[in-house]
Amino acid sequence: MMDYSKLRNGSDIRGVALEGVPGQSVNLTEKATRDIARGFALWLMKKTGKSAGIRVAVGRDSRLSGPQLSSWLCDALAASGLAVTDFGMASTPAMFMACVTEGYAFDGTVMITASHLPFNRNGFKFFTPDGGLESSDIKEILTLAGSDDATGMPAASIVTGEFMDTYSAILADKIRRATGEEKPLSGMRIVVDAGNGAGGFYVDKVLEPLGACTCGSRFLEPDGSFPNHIPNPEDADAMKSITEAVRETGADLGIIFDTDVDRAGAVLSDGSELNRNRIIAMLAAILLREHPGTTIVTDSITSTGLAKFIAAKGGVHHRFKRGYRNVINESIRLNGLGQDSQLAIETSGHGALKENYFLDDGAYLVTKLLIELARGRKMGYTLESLIADLEEPAEGKEFRMNILEEDFKTYGQSVIDALEAYAAAQDGWSLADSNYEGVRVNLDAAHGDGWFLLRLSLHDPLLPLNIESNSVGGVKVIAAALAAFLKDWDKLDTAALDAFCR
């Protein structure tokens, strides 16, 4: 039997669902899918304490393998005694909302998605009314999937259902309530690039009912071959596409979603991208007006300028670890200690708000931006003005260095420990305070005028190295110093770093 633990990807399950990429064999097979469904049924039975009447819903994004995986999953869940509702095309955040929305209130849901990964990949995300499952829960589900255990419940039914209309209405009504208008986006042009993922619904179910003109929107039709560009706000081609749409139409705002809509990016009316540090700054400015002094939890690779921006707005910047579950759980932990934290967000666009169940929901983040856009029109300011004083680096670069050692975590940590000791002794270098991941070092103007972070990847045998500088040419100065230090680590592939320094 296959070792199902290899399908665990943090708090998700991911695998190869289609042939077509050399060297990648299908491991998300019919048997694997049915076993995982049985494992989830067993886990959910334990979680709910129910031995009958457990209700679940299943949704999927636009991936080509989605319909087949959904058919297998629904059939196996019903065979294990769970009453199944098949929602068809949906977004990941909507699948959680189906657990907590009156009239639905499912015991659990499954979203079939692999986010922005290539067309041949797919996977599963799971939710209960308590939120998304943790890595430990996924580990337990996969262990149960590899067993011969069964729920012992008689087979149940499968019905088709619809939730995206309800979910969209929740978002639209939020904008109406916040603005006090039935059509608060009248007179505005807002364009969306869904990248042929599941995000096209936002145009006809949210924007147009609120009065927006959406002419010029792109790639709204679901197509799991992703013929135009990868649906990913971090992808250069994707951001180029939505930027072109904004400039060609003179739009007030451009919106881009990833495949399953748990991440978003935007382009402002002046054609500038609103992603990474900039979208964090924008949301921080909004939330610090609504909740003065709140703590903004981010991942570890945010810029020094963002930290200054949040402090200047009266907020607290809590730079934590990479991984969207990490930042969300840290924000929840701080709230539990009595420290108000309204936002947990990664530079990737994964963002979760306290006011919205700490759900990482790209459509909800965009909804906050639209409320602010409408507010600004009334009060005479623009979205651009909210981040006008954000200091942005002159340069930034990331290197992903493979670790050529079987015990890569131990080797990688030894590199980090050695670099930390080395950095502490260098003139013009200073270790960052309150660093939760890897080693982060600030460098003065004479030594590169910026910072670097070397950390272990969450799942892969590599060390990502992020460098930013406030001066042109500063990244190369910092990179050269690091290349000199790393040259003696023969199990670390520094070829890209070395080539950049030459």
Short mmCIF file of C-alpha atoms in Angstrom, two decimals:
data_model
loop_
_atom_site.label_atom_id
_atom_site.label_comp_id
_atom_site.label_asym_id
_atom_site.label_seq_id
_atom_site.Cartn_x
_atom_site.Cartn_y
_atom_site.Cartn_z
CA MET A 1 0.00 0.00 0.00
CA MET A 2 1.14 3.54 -0.73
CA ASP A 3 2.54 5.57 2.15
CA TYR A 4 -0.15 8.25 2.34
CA SER A 5 1.95 10.42 4.64
CA LYS A 6 3.83 11.54 1.52
CA LEU A 7 0.67 13.37 0.42
CA ARG A 8 0.71 15.66 3.46
CA ASN A 9 1.68 19.23 2.64
CA GLY A 10 1.49 21.11 5.90
CA SER A 11 -2.20 21.50 6.72
CA ASP A 12 -3.31 20.31 3.26
CA ILE A 13 -3.14 17.15 1.17
CA ARG A 14 -1.54 17.52 -2.27
CA GLY A 15 -0.48 15.12 -4.98
CA VAL A 16 -0.27 14.42 -8.69
CA ALA A 17 -3.73 13.85 -10.13
CA LEU A 18 -3.04 13.79 -13.88
CA GLU A 19 -0.40 12.40 -16.19
CA GLY A 20 1.36 14.82 -18.49
CA VAL A 21 4.46 16.05 -16.67
CA PRO A 22 7.59 13.91 -17.16
CA GLY A 23 8.81 12.29 -13.98
CA GLN A 24 5.57 12.90 -12.08
CA SER A 25 3.44 9.80 -11.66
CA VAL A 26 -0.15 10.00 -10.44
CA ASN A 27 -0.39 9.34 -6.70
CA LEU A 28 -3.76 10.94 -6.04
CA THR A 29 -5.42 7.81 -7.41
CA GLU A 30 -8.99 6.59 -7.03
CA LYS A 31 -7.94 4.27 -4.20
CA ALA A 32 -6.02 7.04 -2.43
CA THR A 33 -8.95 9.43 -2.77
CA ARG A 34 -11.46 6.91 -1.44
CA ASP A 35 -9.17 5.98 1.46
CA ILE A 36 -8.66 9.64 2.35
CA ALA A 37 -12.43 10.17 2.30
CA ARG A 38 -12.84 7.23 4.67
CA GLY A 39 -10.06 8.64 6.87
CA PHE A 40 -11.80 12.02 7.01
CA ALA A 41 -15.12 10.34 7.86
CA LEU A 42 -13.48 8.48 10.75
CA TRP A 43 -11.73 11.64 11.94
CA LEU A 44 -14.94 13.69 11.71
CA MET A 45 -16.96 11.08 13.55
CA LYS A 46 -14.45 11.33 16.41
CA LYS A 47 -14.35 15.13 16.20
CA THR A 48 -18.13 15.58 16.34
CA GLY A 49 -18.88 12.70 18.68
CA LYS A 50 -21.70 11.70 16.34
CA SER A 51 -22.45 8.21 15.12
CA ALA A 52 -25.20 9.33 12.74
CA GLY A 53 -26.42 12.42 10.92
CA ILE A 54 -22.99 13.84 10.01
CA ARG A 55 -23.32 16.35 7.16
CA VAL A 56 -20.48 17.32 4.82
CA ALA A 57 -20.12 19.41 1.67
CA VAL A 58 -17.58 19.12 -1.14
CA GLY A 59 -16.40 21.85 -3.51
CA ARG A 60 -13.66 22.17 -6.14
CA ASP A 61 -11.79 24.76 -8.16
CA SER A 62 -11.38 24.74 -11.94
CA ARG A 63 -8.68 22.05 -12.17
CA LEU A 64 -9.16 19.43 -14.88
CA SER A 65 -8.99 16.58 -12.37
CA GLY A 66 -11.55 18.19 -10.06
CA PRO A 67 -14.77 16.55 -11.32
CA GLN A 68 -13.34 13.02 -11.14
CA LEU A 69 -11.79 13.52 -7.71
CA SER A 70 -15.05 15.03 -6.48
CA SER A 71 -17.03 12.05 -7.75
CA TRP A 72 -14.74 9.58 -5.97
CA LEU A 73 -14.64 11.64 -2.79
CA CYS A 74 -18.40 12.18 -2.56
CA ASP A 75 -19.10 8.52 -3.25
CA ALA A 76 -16.66 7.34 -0.58
CA LEU A 77 -17.89 9.82 2.02
CA ALA A 78 -21.47 8.69 1.45
CA ALA A 79 -20.37 5.04 1.63
CA SER A 80 -18.92 5.84 5.07
CA GLY A 81 -22.31 7.12 6.23
CA LEU A 82 -21.92 10.87 5.78
CA ALA A 83 -24.71 12.89 4.16
CA VAL A 84 -22.94 14.62 1.25
CA THR A 85 -23.80 17.84 -0.57
CA ASP A 86 -21.83 18.44 -3.76
CA PHE A 87 -21.41 22.18 -4.36
CA GLY A 88 -19.48 21.80 -7.61
CA MET A 89 -17.36 24.86 -8.43
CA ALA A 90 -16.56 26.86 -5.30
CA SER A 91 -13.83 28.81 -3.56
CA THR A 92 -11.83 27.58 -0.60
CA PRO A 93 -13.06 30.34 1.77
CA ALA A 94 -16.66 29.63 0.80
CA MET A 95 -16.24 26.03 1.87
CA PHE A 96 -15.38 27.14 5.40
CA MET A 97 -18.25 29.63 5.43
CA ALA A 98 -20.62 26.75 4.66
CA CYS A 99 -19.75 25.41 8.12
CA VAL A 100 -20.79 28.59 9.96
CA THR A 101 -23.55 30.13 7.82
CA GLU A 102 -27.12 29.84 9.07
CA GLY A 103 -29.12 27.38 7.01
CA TYR A 104 -26.03 25.37 6.06
CA ALA A 105 -23.92 24.69 9.17
CA PHE A 106 -22.14 21.59 7.85
CA ASP A 107 -20.16 19.44 10.28
CA GLY A 108 -17.25 19.45 7.83
CA THR A 109 -16.34 20.39 4.29
CA VAL A 110 -13.70 19.45 1.73
CA MET A 111 -12.24 21.72 -0.92
CA ILE A 112 -10.51 20.05 -3.86
CA THR A 113 -7.65 22.34 -4.88
CA ALA A 114 -3.89 22.65 -5.18
CA SER A 115 -3.90 26.46 -5.14
CA HIS A 116 -1.54 27.84 -7.82
CA LEU A 117 0.36 24.61 -8.55
CA PRO A 118 0.58 23.27 -12.14
CA PHE A 119 -2.41 21.75 -13.93
CA ASN A 120 -1.51 18.14 -13.12
CA ARG A 121 -1.56 18.65 -9.36
CA ASN A 122 -4.53 18.62 -7.01
CA GLY A 123 -5.36 18.05 -3.38
CA PHE A 124 -7.74 18.50 -0.47
CA LYS A 125 -8.33 21.14 2.19
CA PHE A 126 -10.62 20.34 5.10
CA PHE A 127 -12.76 22.53 7.35
CA THR A 128 -15.00 22.26 10.39
CA PRO A 129 -16.85 25.09 12.17
CA ASP A 130 -13.62 25.58 14.15
CA GLY A 131 -11.70 26.50 10.99
CA GLY A 132 -9.17 24.81 8.75
CA LEU A 133 -7.52 21.65 9.96
CA GLU A 134 -4.01 21.69 11.40
CA SER A 135 -1.05 19.66 10.19
CA SER A 136 -1.56 17.20 13.06
CA ASP A 137 -5.16 16.63 11.93
CA ILE A 138 -4.03 15.86 8.38
CA LYS A 139 -1.47 13.43 9.73
CA GLU A 140 -4.21 11.62 11.66
CA ILE A 141 -6.54 11.52 8.64
CA LEU A 142 -3.80 9.99 6.48
CA THR A 143 -3.00 7.44 9.18
CA LEU A 144 -6.67 6.45 9.27
CA ALA A 145 -6.72 6.33 5.46
CA GLY A 146 -3.95 3.72 5.58
CA SER A 147 -5.87 1.56 8.06
CA ASP A 148 -8.70 -0.90 7.52
CA ASP A 149 -10.99 0.95 9.96
CA ALA A 150 -14.54 1.82 8.97
CA THR A 151 -17.19 4.07 10.51
CA GLY A 152 -19.77 1.29 10.79
CA MET A 153 -22.49 3.72 9.69
CA PRO A 154 -24.92 2.76 6.91
CA ALA A 155 -24.42 4.40 3.53
CA ALA A 156 -25.94 7.86 3.15
CA SER A 157 -27.05 10.07 0.26
CA ILE A 158 -25.37 12.48 -2.15
CA VAL A 159 -27.26 15.60 -3.26
CA THR A 160 -26.21 18.58 -5.33
CA GLY A 161 -26.30 22.00 -3.74
CA GLU A 162 -25.29 25.63 -4.26
CA PHE A 163 -23.51 27.99 -1.90
CA MET A 164 -21.59 30.53 -3.98
CA ASP A 165 -24.69 32.74 -4.39
CA THR A 166 -25.11 32.85 -0.61
CA TYR A 167 -21.40 33.48 -0.02
CA SER A 168 -21.31 36.24 -2.65
CA ALA A 169 -24.36 37.90 -1.08
CA ILE A 170 -22.55 37.96 2.28
CA LEU A 171 -19.68 39.89 0.69
CA ALA A 172 -21.93 42.27 -1.26
CA ASP A 173 -24.10 42.97 1.79
CA LYS A 174 -20.99 43.78 3.83
CA ILE A 175 -20.08 46.51 1.34
CA ARG A 176 -23.64 47.84 1.33
CA ARG A 177 -23.78 48.00 5.13
CA ALA A 178 -20.39 49.68 5.39
CA THR A 179 -21.23 52.34 2.81
CA GLY A 180 -24.94 52.76 3.47
CA GLU A 181 -25.66 52.54 -0.25
CA GLU A 182 -27.42 49.97 -2.42
CA LYS A 183 -24.99 50.44 -5.33
CA PRO A 184 -21.88 52.00 -3.78
CA LEU A 185 -19.66 51.14 -6.75
CA SER A 186 -21.76 52.97 -9.36
CA GLY A 187 -19.59 55.05 -11.63
CA MET A 188 -16.50 52.95 -10.93
CA ARG A 189 -14.72 50.61 -13.30
CA ILE A 190 -13.26 47.58 -11.56
CA VAL A 191 -11.59 44.81 -13.52
CA VAL A 192 -10.87 41.25 -12.40
CA ASP A 193 -8.35 38.72 -13.69
CA ALA A 194 -9.38 35.28 -12.44
CA GLY A 195 -6.70 33.45 -14.40
CA ASN A 196 -9.33 30.84 -15.41
CA GLY A 197 -9.55 29.75 -11.77
CA ALA A 198 -12.62 29.82 -9.52
CA GLY A 199 -12.65 33.60 -8.89
CA GLY A 200 -14.78 34.74 -11.83
CA PHE A 201 -17.87 34.71 -9.63
CA TYR A 202 -16.74 37.97 -8.01
CA VAL A 203 -17.62 39.89 -11.17
CA ASP A 204 -21.24 38.93 -11.72
CA LYS A 205 -22.18 38.04 -8.14
CA VAL A 206 -20.50 40.87 -6.19
CA LEU A 207 -19.19 43.75 -8.32
CA GLU A 208 -21.98 44.15 -10.86
CA PRO A 209 -24.85 43.96 -8.32
CA LEU A 210 -23.06 46.81 -6.48
CA GLY A 211 -23.08 48.96 -9.62
CA ALA A 212 -19.51 48.56 -10.85
CA CYS A 213 -18.60 48.48 -14.52
CA THR A 214 -16.43 45.38 -15.02
CA CYS A 215 -15.73 45.74 -18.74
CA GLY A 216 -12.18 44.71 -19.49
CA SER A 217 -12.07 41.88 -16.97
CA ARG A 218 -10.02 38.89 -18.07
CA PHE A 219 -10.01 35.11 -18.00
CA LEU A 220 -13.17 34.69 -15.92
CA GLU A 221 -14.15 31.35 -17.45
CA PRO A 222 -12.93 28.34 -15.45
CA ASP A 223 -10.33 26.35 -17.38
CA GLY A 224 -8.06 24.00 -15.49
CA SER A 225 -5.43 23.96 -18.22
CA PHE A 226 -4.72 27.61 -17.27
CA PRO A 227 -4.12 28.66 -20.89
CA ASN A 228 -3.34 32.33 -20.21
CA HIS A 229 -1.22 32.47 -17.07
CA ILE A 230 -0.90 30.81 -13.68
CA PRO A 231 -3.60 32.14 -11.33
CA ASN A 232 -1.19 33.47 -8.73
CA PRO A 233 -0.79 37.06 -7.46
CA GLU A 234 2.93 36.38 -6.99
CA ASP A 235 3.46 35.38 -10.63
CA ALA A 236 5.03 38.09 -12.82
CA ASP A 237 2.94 37.21 -15.89
CA ALA A 238 -0.27 37.24 -13.84
CA MET A 239 0.47 40.67 -12.39
CA LYS A 240 1.46 41.97 -15.82
CA SER A 241 -1.91 40.82 -17.14
CA ILE A 242 -4.04 42.60 -14.54
CA THR A 243 -1.83 45.71 -14.75
CA GLU A 244 -2.42 45.84 -18.51
CA ALA A 245 -6.17 45.50 -17.94
CA VAL A 246 -6.17 48.44 -15.52
CA ARG A 247 -4.14 50.69 -17.81
CA GLU A 248 -6.07 49.78 -20.96
CA THR A 249 -9.47 50.46 -19.35
CA GLY A 250 -8.58 53.27 -16.98
CA ALA A 251 -9.98 51.22 -14.13
CA ASP A 252 -10.29 52.48 -10.58
CA LEU A 253 -9.01 49.13 -9.31
CA GLY A 254 -7.78 45.83 -10.68
CA ILE A 255 -8.22 42.56 -8.79
CA ILE A 256 -6.41 39.25 -9.25
CA PHE A 257 -7.15 35.98 -7.46
CA ASP A 258 -5.32 32.70 -7.16
CA THR A 259 -7.00 29.51 -8.32
CA ASP A 260 -9.13 28.84 -5.24
CA VAL A 261 -9.53 32.49 -4.14
CA ASP A 262 -7.87 32.27 -0.74
CA ARG A 263 -5.28 34.81 -1.97
CA ALA A 264 -5.61 38.08 -3.83
CA GLY A 265 -3.57 40.92 -5.23
CA ALA A 266 -4.60 44.23 -6.72
CA VAL A 267 -3.49 47.03 -9.03
CA LEU A 268 -4.29 50.63 -8.16
CA SER A 269 -5.67 53.18 -10.63
CA ASP A 270 -2.18 54.57 -11.30
CA GLY A 271 -1.05 51.13 -12.51
CA SER A 272 1.02 50.32 -9.43
CA GLU A 273 0.89 46.80 -8.06
CA LEU A 274 -0.68 46.20 -4.65
CA ASN A 275 0.94 43.00 -3.47
CA ARG A 276 3.54 41.76 -0.98
CA ASN A 277 4.52 44.58 1.44
CA ARG A 278 2.18 47.07 -0.23
CA ILE A 279 -1.03 45.13 0.29
CA ILE A 280 -0.04 44.46 3.90
CA ALA A 281 0.55 48.19 4.39
CA MET A 282 -2.80 49.05 2.81
CA LEU A 283 -4.74 46.67 5.03
CA ALA A 284 -2.75 47.76 8.08
CA ALA A 285 -3.65 51.41 7.41
CA ILE A 286 -7.34 50.53 7.18
CA LEU A 287 -7.37 48.30 10.27
CA LEU A 288 -5.29 50.68 12.39
CA ARG A 289 -7.88 53.39 11.75
CA GLU A 290 -10.64 50.99 12.77
CA HIS A 291 -8.68 49.40 15.63
CA PRO A 292 -5.99 51.82 16.90
CA GLY A 293 -2.89 50.13 18.27
CA THR A 294 -3.68 46.67 16.92
CA THR A 295 -0.94 44.16 16.15
CA ILE A 296 -0.28 43.14 12.56
CA VAL A 297 1.23 39.64 12.32
CA THR A 298 3.23 38.99 9.14
CA ASP A 299 5.62 36.39 7.82
CA SER A 300 9.37 36.71 8.20
CA ILE A 301 10.32 38.32 4.86
CA THR A 302 8.50 41.63 5.15
CA SER A 303 10.57 44.77 4.61
CA THR A 304 12.04 47.14 7.15
CA GLY A 305 9.98 49.90 5.56
CA LEU A 306 6.75 48.06 6.35
CA ALA A 307 7.73 47.81 10.02
CA LYS A 308 8.34 51.58 10.10
CA PHE A 309 5.02 52.21 8.34
CA ILE A 310 3.01 50.17 10.85
CA ALA A 311 4.78 51.81 13.80
CA ALA A 312 4.14 55.29 12.36
CA LYS A 313 0.43 54.46 12.15
CA GLY A 314 0.45 53.54 15.84
CA GLY A 315 0.41 49.80 15.32
CA VAL A 316 2.59 46.91 16.41
CA HIS A 317 4.38 44.86 13.76
CA HIS A 318 4.89 41.25 14.84
CA ARG A 319 7.12 39.59 12.25
CA PHE A 320 6.71 35.80 12.59
CA LYS A 321 7.32 32.66 10.52
CA ARG A 322 6.49 31.79 6.91
CA GLY A 323 3.38 29.67 6.38
CA TYR A 324 -0.17 31.01 6.41
CA ARG A 325 -1.24 28.69 9.23
CA ASN A 326 1.74 29.92 11.25
CA VAL A 327 0.81 33.61 11.03
CA ILE A 328 -2.88 32.91 11.63
CA ASN A 329 -2.21 30.76 14.68
CA GLU A 330 0.21 33.35 16.06
CA SER A 331 -2.39 36.10 15.73
CA ILE A 332 -4.95 33.90 17.45
CA ARG A 333 -2.42 33.17 20.21
CA LEU A 334 -1.76 36.87 20.78
CA ASN A 335 -5.47 37.60 21.02
CA GLY A 336 -5.76 34.81 23.56
CA LEU A 337 -3.12 36.58 25.66
CA GLY A 338 -5.12 39.79 25.55
CA GLN A 339 -3.07 41.53 22.80
CA ASP A 340 -5.45 42.67 20.09
CA SER A 341 -4.35 41.44 16.65
CA GLN A 342 -6.75 42.14 13.80
CA LEU A 343 -4.68 40.89 10.86
CA ALA A 344 -2.47 37.90 10.07
CA ILE A 345 -0.98 38.04 6.59
CA GLU A 346 1.84 36.65 4.45
CA THR A 347 3.61 38.52 1.67
CA SER A 348 2.14 35.84 -0.65
CA GLY A 349 -1.30 37.44 -0.22
CA HIS A 350 -2.62 34.90 2.28
CA GLY A 351 -4.42 37.19 4.72
CA ALA A 352 -6.87 36.53 7.54
CA LEU A 353 -8.83 39.02 9.63
CA LYS A 354 -10.09 38.63 13.17
CA GLU A 355 -13.45 40.03 12.09
CA ASN A 356 -13.80 37.20 9.55
CA TYR A 357 -13.07 34.05 11.60
CA PHE A 358 -9.32 34.38 10.85
CA LEU A 359 -10.17 32.85 7.48
CA ASP A 360 -7.59 33.40 4.73
CA ASP A 361 -9.96 34.75 2.12
CA GLY A 362 -8.78 36.71 -0.90
CA ALA A 363 -12.31 37.82 -1.77
CA TYR A 364 -12.83 39.20 1.73
CA LEU A 365 -9.57 41.18 1.58
CA VAL A 366 -10.69 42.66 -1.73
CA THR A 367 -14.06 43.47 -0.18
CA LYS A 368 -12.24 45.52 2.50
CA LEU A 369 -10.40 47.39 -0.27
CA LEU A 370 -13.65 48.15 -2.10
CA ILE A 371 -15.22 49.56 1.06
CA GLU A 372 -12.18 51.82 1.42
CA LEU A 373 -12.35 52.78 -2.27
CA ALA A 374 -15.98 53.86 -1.84
CA ARG A 375 -15.18 55.66 1.43
CA GLY A 376 -12.31 57.52 -0.22
CA ARG A 377 -14.49 58.70 -3.07
CA LYS A 378 -16.90 60.23 -0.55
CA MET A 379 -14.19 61.79 1.64
CA GLY A 380 -11.81 62.92 -1.08
CA TYR A 381 -8.84 60.56 -0.83
CA THR A 382 -7.49 57.69 -2.92
CA LEU A 383 -6.25 54.23 -2.06
CA GLU A 384 -2.83 55.31 -3.31
CA SER A 385 -2.67 58.01 -0.64
CA LEU A 386 -2.99 55.45 2.17
CA ILE A 387 0.47 54.05 1.47
CA ALA A 388 2.15 57.15 0.08
CA ASP A 389 4.62 57.21 2.99
CA LEU A 390 5.55 53.51 2.80
CA GLU A 391 9.32 53.25 2.39
CA GLU A 392 10.04 50.62 -0.23
CA PRO A 393 13.40 48.97 -0.90
CA ALA A 394 15.40 49.96 -3.95
CA GLU A 395 16.19 46.31 -4.66
CA GLY A 396 15.16 42.85 -3.56
CA LYS A 397 16.26 39.35 -4.49
CA GLU A 398 15.49 35.78 -3.41
CA PHE A 399 17.81 32.80 -3.84
CA ARG A 400 16.60 29.25 -3.19
CA MET A 401 19.61 27.08 -2.39
CA ASN A 402 19.15 23.30 -2.47
CA ILE A 403 20.57 21.26 0.38
CA LEU A 404 22.36 18.19 -1.01
CA GLU A 405 22.17 16.17 2.20
CA GLU A 406 19.64 13.51 3.22
CA ASP A 407 19.25 14.95 6.72
CA PHE A 408 18.64 18.37 5.23
CA LYS A 409 17.01 19.92 8.28
CA THR A 410 20.00 19.25 10.51
CA TYR A 411 22.45 20.43 7.86
CA GLY A 412 20.40 23.53 7.08
CA GLN A 413 20.09 24.45 10.74
CA SER A 414 23.86 24.09 11.18
CA VAL A 415 24.37 26.62 8.36
CA ILE A 416 21.94 29.04 9.99
CA ASP A 417 23.55 28.66 13.43
CA ALA A 418 27.02 29.25 12.01
CA LEU A 419 25.86 32.33 10.08
CA GLU A 420 24.19 33.75 13.18
CA ALA A 421 27.45 33.45 15.14
CA TYR A 422 29.39 34.93 12.23
CA ALA A 423 26.96 37.85 11.80
CA ALA A 424 27.18 38.81 15.47
CA ALA A 425 30.90 39.47 15.05
CA GLN A 426 30.79 41.52 11.82
CA ASP A 427 31.16 45.29 11.68
CA GLY A 428 28.02 46.95 10.35
CA TRP A 429 25.90 43.82 10.84
CA SER A 430 23.30 43.50 13.59
CA LEU A 431 20.99 40.63 14.40
CA ALA A 432 17.30 41.55 14.17
CA ASP A 433 15.31 41.64 17.39
CA SER A 434 12.49 39.14 17.98
CA ASN A 435 13.36 36.91 15.06
CA TYR A 436 11.27 33.74 14.96
CA GLU A 437 12.69 32.03 11.89
CA GLY A 438 16.19 31.46 10.58
CA VAL A 439 18.65 34.32 10.96
CA ARG A 440 17.75 37.89 9.98
CA VAL A 441 20.50 40.51 9.88
CA ASN A 442 20.37 44.26 9.33
CA LEU A 443 23.30 45.91 7.52
CA ASP A 444 24.33 49.56 7.70
CA ALA A 445 24.89 51.85 4.72
CA ALA A 446 28.54 50.89 4.37
CA HIS A 447 27.75 47.16 4.18
CA GLY A 448 24.79 47.01 1.80
CA ASP A 449 22.18 49.27 3.41
CA GLY A 450 19.52 46.63 3.96
CA TRP A 451 18.86 43.22 5.44
CA PHE A 452 18.92 39.51 4.69
CA LEU A 453 17.07 36.49 6.01
CA LEU A 454 18.31 32.90 5.67
CA ARG A 455 15.80 30.27 6.73
CA LEU A 456 14.85 26.64 6.24
CA SER A 457 12.04 25.93 3.82
CA LEU A 458 8.88 24.69 5.52
CA HIS A 459 8.78 21.45 3.55
CA ASP A 460 11.59 21.22 1.01
CA PRO A 461 15.36 20.49 1.27
CA LEU A 462 16.49 24.04 0.62
CA LEU A 463 17.51 27.30 2.29
CA PRO A 464 15.70 30.36 0.90
CA LEU A 465 17.76 33.55 1.15
CA ASN A 466 15.97 36.90 0.91
CA ILE A 467 17.95 40.12 0.51
CA GLU A 468 16.69 43.70 0.33
CA SER A 469 18.59 46.97 0.08
CA ASN A 470 17.61 50.62 0.25
CA SER A 471 20.38 51.48 -2.22
CA VAL A 472 20.91 50.48 -5.85
CA GLY A 473 23.71 47.91 -5.90
CA GLY A 474 23.27 47.08 -2.24
CA VAL A 475 21.85 43.61 -2.83
CA LYS A 476 25.01 42.60 -4.69
CA VAL A 477 27.16 43.87 -1.82
CA ILE A 478 25.20 41.80 0.70
CA ALA A 479 25.09 38.78 -1.61
CA ALA A 480 28.87 38.86 -2.11
CA ALA A 481 29.47 38.85 1.63
CA LEU A 482 27.16 35.89 2.08
CA ALA A 483 28.65 33.99 -0.87
CA ALA A 484 32.06 34.30 0.74
CA PHE A 485 30.72 32.88 3.99
CA LEU A 486 28.79 30.03 2.36
CA LYS A 487 31.55 28.82 0.00
CA ASP A 488 32.82 26.24 2.51
CA TRP A 489 29.42 24.53 2.89
CA ASP A 490 29.84 21.90 0.18
CA LYS A 491 26.37 20.36 0.63
CA LEU A 492 24.67 23.66 -0.19
CA ASP A 493 24.05 24.57 -3.85
CA THR A 494 25.03 28.24 -4.04
CA ALA A 495 25.44 28.34 -7.83
CA ALA A 496 22.72 30.95 -8.41
CA LEU A 497 24.08 33.16 -5.63
CA ASP A 498 27.63 32.87 -6.95
CA ALA A 499 26.54 33.66 -10.50
CA PHE A 500 24.68 36.77 -9.32
CA CYS A 501 27.79 38.02 -7.54
CA ARG A 502 30.03 37.66 -10.60
#
